[in-house]
């Protein structure tokens, strides 16, 4: 899994990069770190551990085979902390102090859709302010390469299926989605005003799965909001049954269709002086809720009791992408199918019934 990085980074394998990874202790970030190191790069993680655990980074280090992943526990809204990180990681080149990070992969943010509806101020404050402070500190230290973790949610109820990057952004139904959409705009405007910036906006569809070792994986706090962690918690006996949110959508079996993908990220576009680049990160294949449930049962030989429930507010019927742009420009194609995603997600959960 997470082969996207490998493919992208191999193209630049002679150039070592040192990457600032915000939110690197989280689900996508922790897996990304492994691929970064495998490709010969190094990273420093800044994370406030609000939705993650120090243990994830210990296991990442173990999987990479290094004593520890460079880590600073800090909130990206804390300007002094970020300043200190940049100062301490600067280098002296030809007698001049220069910034020590080639790029930032920006994962840090709050991401629970339902919670964002209940706590809009907290979501706007964390996601917007965190990114403002980060971008400003990066700018002043001359680090102007950023990969931002956006979401398919910016398309709202998409105008076309499969969704291409040209598809107009839609009306986001929740504050979480609004922060992604607004931050995309902020970074687009920033790059326009100062073309030294390289901004890659990755619109993730539905990242699921886990590292094949079963040592790291998705570890949501409380009741999972998303489909796969809910399924794995039913499988492990922590939840009684899955609620399938609606079976009357205009889809082949009536349940919601999504584009599930092993988690990914991109650096090559930045190396190519991309300016502003936007990529859909999905497989181009839509699976329904029942497709996922049935595949999980078949591949893993466990039962997943489920019950049809009313639709969830804000859900759409169908959301999958056209991944052609990433394939053409980055030479990337998803390598794993739904079976591997179900296998790896279960391998993680059964080995870690209570998470980290
Ligand atoms: P995650 O919650 O596991 O990771 C996010 C990390 O950011 C956490 O470790 C959290 O502690 C940290 N964080 C949050 N606010 C912070 C702050 N102010 N300062 C420092 N650290 C902070 O989430 P994830 O699934 O790994 O997602 C990573 C990014 O990708 C998020 O921005 C998310 O919105 C985006 N994304 C995720 C998905 C998905 O399905 N997982 C889909 C689309 C987009
Ligand atoms: C959700 C968010 C999206 C965010 C993404 C990653 C919403 C409306 N959208 O996407 O903004 O970027 O997560 O964090 O929340 N389902 C069930 N039962 C469950 C859980 C989910 O039937 O217990 C169904 C949903 O109705 C949907 C599919 O499974 O059809 C996938 O749901 P989920 O994993 O929450 O992802 P999205 O809704 O696509």
PDB file of C-alpha atoms in Angstrom, residues 101-244:
ATOM      1  CA  UNK A 101      12.882  21.567   4.574  1.00  0.00           C
ATOM      2  CA  UNK A 102      12.419  20.836   0.886  1.00  0.00           C
ATOM      3  CA  UNK A 103       8.658  20.654   1.249  1.00  0.00           C
ATOM      4  CA  UNK A 104       5.809  20.289   3.664  1.00  0.00           C
ATOM      5  CA  UNK A 105       3.174  17.601   3.458  1.00  0.00           C
ATOM      6  CA  UNK A 106       0.282  19.076   5.349  1.00  0.00           C
ATOM      7  CA  UNK A 107      -2.043  16.534   6.959  1.00  0.00           C
ATOM      8  CA  UNK A 108      -2.781  18.276  10.262  1.00  0.00           C
ATOM      9  CA  UNK A 109      -6.428  19.113  10.701  1.00  0.00           C
ATOM     10  CA  UNK A 110      -9.688  18.010  12.229  1.00  0.00           C
ATOM     11  CA  UNK A 111     -11.633  15.690   9.944  1.00  0.00           C
ATOM     12  CA  UNK A 112     -14.841  14.390  11.510  1.00  0.00           C
ATOM     13  CA  UNK A 113     -17.736  15.615   9.414  1.00  0.00           C
ATOM     14  CA  UNK A 114     -20.469  15.211  12.041  1.00  0.00           C
ATOM     15  CA  UNK A 115     -18.376  16.802  14.765  1.00  0.00           C
ATOM     16  CA  UNK A 116     -17.666  19.750  12.482  1.00  0.00           C
ATOM     17  CA  UNK A 117     -21.389  20.430  12.220  1.00  0.00           C
ATOM     18  CA  UNK A 118     -21.669  20.469  16.022  1.00  0.00           C
ATOM     19  CA  UNK A 119     -18.436  22.439  16.583  1.00  0.00           C
ATOM     20  CA  UNK A 120     -18.020  24.734  13.576  1.00  0.00           C
ATOM     21  CA  UNK A 121     -15.928  27.314  15.383  1.00  0.00           C
ATOM     22  CA  UNK A 122     -13.424  24.710  16.559  1.00  0.00           C
ATOM     23  CA  UNK A 123     -13.121  23.296  13.046  1.00  0.00           C
ATOM     24  CA  UNK A 124     -12.734  26.648  11.306  1.00  0.00           C
ATOM     25  CA  UNK A 125     -10.321  27.815  13.987  1.00  0.00           C
ATOM     26  CA  UNK A 126      -8.100  24.747  13.941  1.00  0.00           C
ATOM     27  CA  UNK A 127      -8.029  24.025  10.229  1.00  0.00           C
ATOM     28  CA  UNK A 128      -7.905  27.610   8.947  1.00  0.00           C
ATOM     29  CA  UNK A 129      -5.654  29.165  11.590  1.00  0.00           C
ATOM     30  CA  UNK A 130      -3.348  26.166  11.668  1.00  0.00           C
ATOM     31  CA  UNK A 131      -2.822  26.408   7.923  1.00  0.00           C
ATOM     32  CA  UNK A 132      -2.442  30.223   8.011  1.00  0.00           C
ATOM     33  CA  UNK A 133       0.306  30.036  10.626  1.00  0.00           C
ATOM     34  CA  UNK A 134       2.025  27.161   8.841  1.00  0.00           C
ATOM     35  CA  UNK A 135       1.973  28.890   5.452  1.00  0.00           C
ATOM     36  CA  UNK A 136       3.222  32.147   6.920  1.00  0.00           C
ATOM     37  CA  UNK A 137       6.108  30.551   8.802  1.00  0.00           C
ATOM     38  CA  UNK A 138       7.011  28.478   5.727  1.00  0.00           C
ATOM     39  CA  UNK A 139       7.024  31.621   3.614  1.00  0.00           C
ATOM     40  CA  UNK A 140       9.310  33.538   5.935  1.00  0.00           C
ATOM     41  CA  UNK A 141      11.758  30.668   6.008  1.00  0.00           C
ATOM     42  CA  UNK A 142      11.738  30.244   2.232  1.00  0.00           C
ATOM     43  CA  UNK A 143      10.008  26.863   2.184  1.00  0.00           C
ATOM     44  CA  UNK A 144       7.437  27.344  -0.542  1.00  0.00           C
ATOM     45  CA  UNK A 145       6.522  23.783  -1.509  1.00  0.00           C
ATOM     46  CA  UNK A 146       3.384  22.315   0.002  1.00  0.00           C
ATOM     47  CA  UNK A 147       1.239  19.264  -0.569  1.00  0.00           C
ATOM     48  CA  UNK A 148      -2.147  19.852   0.978  1.00  0.00           C
ATOM     49  CA  UNK A 149      -4.478  17.037   1.995  1.00  0.00           C
ATOM     50  CA  UNK A 150      -7.783  18.080   0.545  1.00  0.00           C
ATOM     51  CA  UNK A 151     -10.846  15.935   0.042  1.00  0.00           C
ATOM     52  CA  UNK A 152     -13.366  14.792  -2.529  1.00  0.00           C
ATOM     53  CA  UNK A 153     -15.835  16.584  -0.298  1.00  0.00           C
ATOM     54  CA  UNK A 154     -14.941  19.840  -2.133  1.00  0.00           C
ATOM     55  CA  UNK A 155     -16.957  18.590  -5.129  1.00  0.00           C
ATOM     56  CA  UNK A 156     -20.120  18.537  -2.998  1.00  0.00           C
ATOM     57  CA  UNK A 157     -22.777  16.629  -4.922  1.00  0.00           C
ATOM     58  CA  UNK A 158     -20.594  16.264  -8.024  1.00  0.00           C
ATOM     59  CA  UNK A 159     -21.737  17.721 -11.328  1.00  0.00           C
ATOM     60  CA  UNK A 160     -20.220  14.799 -13.268  1.00  0.00           C
ATOM     61  CA  UNK A 161     -19.320  11.171 -12.533  1.00  0.00           C
ATOM     62  CA  UNK A 162     -16.556  10.056 -12.749  1.00  0.00           C
ATOM     63  CA  UNK A 163     -15.256  13.283 -11.241  1.00  0.00           C
ATOM     64  CA  UNK A 164     -12.409  14.979 -13.084  1.00  0.00           C
ATOM     65  CA  UNK A 165     -10.327  17.760 -11.548  1.00  0.00           C
ATOM     66  CA  UNK A 166     -12.117  20.209 -13.878  1.00  0.00           C
ATOM     67  CA  UNK A 167     -15.422  19.407 -12.248  1.00  0.00           C
ATOM     68  CA  UNK A 168     -16.583  22.582 -10.509  1.00  0.00           C
ATOM     69  CA  UNK A 169     -16.347  22.613  -6.748  1.00  0.00           C
ATOM     70  CA  UNK A 170     -19.750  22.153  -5.190  1.00  0.00           C
ATOM     71  CA  UNK A 171     -21.626  23.282  -2.154  1.00  0.00           C
ATOM     72  CA  UNK A 172     -20.049  21.667   0.907  1.00  0.00           C
ATOM     73  CA  UNK A 173     -22.653  20.491   3.356  1.00  0.00           C
ATOM     74  CA  UNK A 174     -20.510  20.772   6.486  1.00  0.00           C
ATOM     75  CA  UNK A 175     -17.833  23.004   8.075  1.00  0.00           C
ATOM     76  CA  UNK A 176     -15.120  20.353   7.628  1.00  0.00           C
ATOM     77  CA  UNK A 177     -15.661  20.407   3.871  1.00  0.00           C
ATOM     78  CA  UNK A 178     -15.801  24.195   3.878  1.00  0.00           C
ATOM     79  CA  UNK A 179     -12.361  24.393   5.486  1.00  0.00           C
ATOM     80  CA  UNK A 180     -10.905  22.168   2.750  1.00  0.00           C
ATOM     81  CA  UNK A 181     -12.551  24.207   0.020  1.00  0.00           C
ATOM     82  CA  UNK A 182     -11.504  27.549   1.532  1.00  0.00           C
ATOM     83  CA  UNK A 183      -7.938  26.391   2.175  1.00  0.00           C
ATOM     84  CA  UNK A 184      -7.648  25.261  -1.438  1.00  0.00           C
ATOM     85  CA  UNK A 185      -8.622  28.804  -2.422  1.00  0.00           C
ATOM     86  CA  UNK A 186      -6.151  30.366   0.019  1.00  0.00           C
ATOM     87  CA  UNK A 187      -3.281  28.287  -1.372  1.00  0.00           C
ATOM     88  CA  UNK A 188      -4.348  28.927  -4.961  1.00  0.00           C
ATOM     89  CA  UNK A 189      -4.321  32.679  -4.341  1.00  0.00           C
ATOM     90  CA  UNK A 190      -1.003  32.476  -2.522  1.00  0.00           C
ATOM     91  CA  UNK A 191       0.603  30.645  -5.444  1.00  0.00           C
ATOM     92  CA  UNK A 192      -0.847  33.162  -7.879  1.00  0.00           C
ATOM     93  CA  UNK A 193       0.560  36.076  -5.900  1.00  0.00           C
ATOM     94  CA  UNK A 194       3.965  34.463  -5.498  1.00  0.00           C
ATOM     95  CA  UNK A 195       4.819  31.951  -8.254  1.00  0.00           C
ATOM     96  CA  UNK A 196       7.786  30.706  -6.236  1.00  0.00           C
ATOM     97  CA  UNK A 197       5.223  28.602  -4.397  1.00  0.00           C
ATOM     98  CA  UNK A 198       4.495  25.082  -5.589  1.00  0.00           C
ATOM     99  CA  UNK A 199       1.145  23.958  -4.314  1.00  0.00           C
ATOM    100  CA  UNK A 200      -0.232  20.480  -4.831  1.00  0.00           C
ATOM    101  CA  UNK A 201      -3.821  19.953  -3.797  1.00  0.00           C
ATOM    102  CA  UNK A 202      -4.564  16.277  -3.325  1.00  0.00           C
ATOM    103  CA  UNK A 203      -8.246  15.526  -3.238  1.00  0.00           C
ATOM    104  CA  UNK A 204      -8.406  12.223  -1.397  1.00  0.00           C
ATOM    105  CA  UNK A 205     -11.441  10.091  -2.026  1.00  0.00           C
ATOM    106  CA  UNK A 206     -11.869   7.324   0.585  1.00  0.00           C
ATOM    107  CA  UNK A 207      -8.518   6.158   1.946  1.00  0.00           C
ATOM    108  CA  UNK A 208      -8.793   2.870   3.833  1.00  0.00           C
ATOM    109  CA  UNK A 209      -6.580  -0.106   4.634  1.00  0.00           C
ATOM    110  CA  UNK A 210      -3.406  -0.357   6.654  1.00  0.00           C
ATOM    111  CA  UNK A 211       0.252  -1.217   6.398  1.00  0.00           C
ATOM    112  CA  UNK A 212       0.612  -4.884   5.452  1.00  0.00           C
ATOM    113  CA  UNK A 213       2.489  -5.588   8.709  1.00  0.00           C
ATOM    114  CA  UNK A 214      -0.634  -4.895  10.752  1.00  0.00           C
ATOM    115  CA  UNK A 215       1.470  -2.669  13.031  1.00  0.00           C
ATOM    116  CA  UNK A 216      -0.099   0.645  12.018  1.00  0.00           C
ATOM    117  CA  UNK A 217      -3.590   1.473  10.824  1.00  0.00           C
ATOM    118  CA  UNK A 218      -6.669   3.609  11.308  1.00  0.00           C
ATOM    119  CA  UNK A 219      -7.400   4.242  14.954  1.00  0.00           C
ATOM    120  CA  UNK A 220     -10.456   6.463  15.350  1.00  0.00           C
ATOM    121  CA  UNK A 221     -11.448   7.837  18.739  1.00  0.00           C
ATOM    122  CA  UNK A 222     -14.856   6.684  19.975  1.00  0.00           C
ATOM    123  CA  UNK A 223     -17.530   5.467  17.585  1.00  0.00           C
ATOM    124  CA  UNK A 224     -16.124   5.373  14.037  1.00  0.00           C
ATOM    125  CA  UNK A 225     -17.761   7.756  11.579  1.00  0.00           C
ATOM    126  CA  UNK A 226     -16.404   6.084   8.496  1.00  0.00           C
ATOM    127  CA  UNK A 227     -17.373   2.794   6.928  1.00  0.00           C
ATOM    128  CA  UNK A 228     -14.216   0.668   7.082  1.00  0.00           C
ATOM    129  CA  UNK A 229     -13.267   1.282  10.725  1.00  0.00           C
ATOM    130  CA  UNK A 230     -16.885   0.583  11.669  1.00  0.00           C
ATOM    131  CA  UNK A 231     -16.777  -2.718   9.777  1.00  0.00           C
ATOM    132  CA  UNK A 232     -13.496  -3.775  11.408  1.00  0.00           C
ATOM    133  CA  UNK A 233     -14.865  -2.938  14.861  1.00  0.00           C
ATOM    134  CA  UNK A 234     -17.916  -5.098  14.176  1.00  0.00           C
ATOM    135  CA  UNK A 235     -15.608  -7.871  12.980  1.00  0.00           C
ATOM    136  CA  UNK A 236     -13.535  -7.687  16.152  1.00  0.00           C
ATOM    137  CA  UNK A 237     -16.648  -7.720  18.343  1.00  0.00           C
ATOM    138  CA  UNK A 238     -16.497  -4.145  19.622  1.00  0.00           C
ATOM    139  CA  UNK A 239     -19.746  -3.180  17.864  1.00  0.00           C
ATOM    140  CA  UNK A 240     -22.776  -5.347  17.392  1.00  0.00           C
ATOM    141  CA  UNK A 241     -23.761  -4.546  13.838  1.00  0.00           C
ATOM    142  CA  UNK A 242     -23.071  -2.142  11.016  1.00  0.00           C
ATOM    143  CA  UNK A 243     -25.763   0.359  10.130  1.00  0.00           C
ATOM    144  CA  UNK A 244     -25.994   0.721   6.352  1.00  0.00           C
TER     145      UNK A 244
END
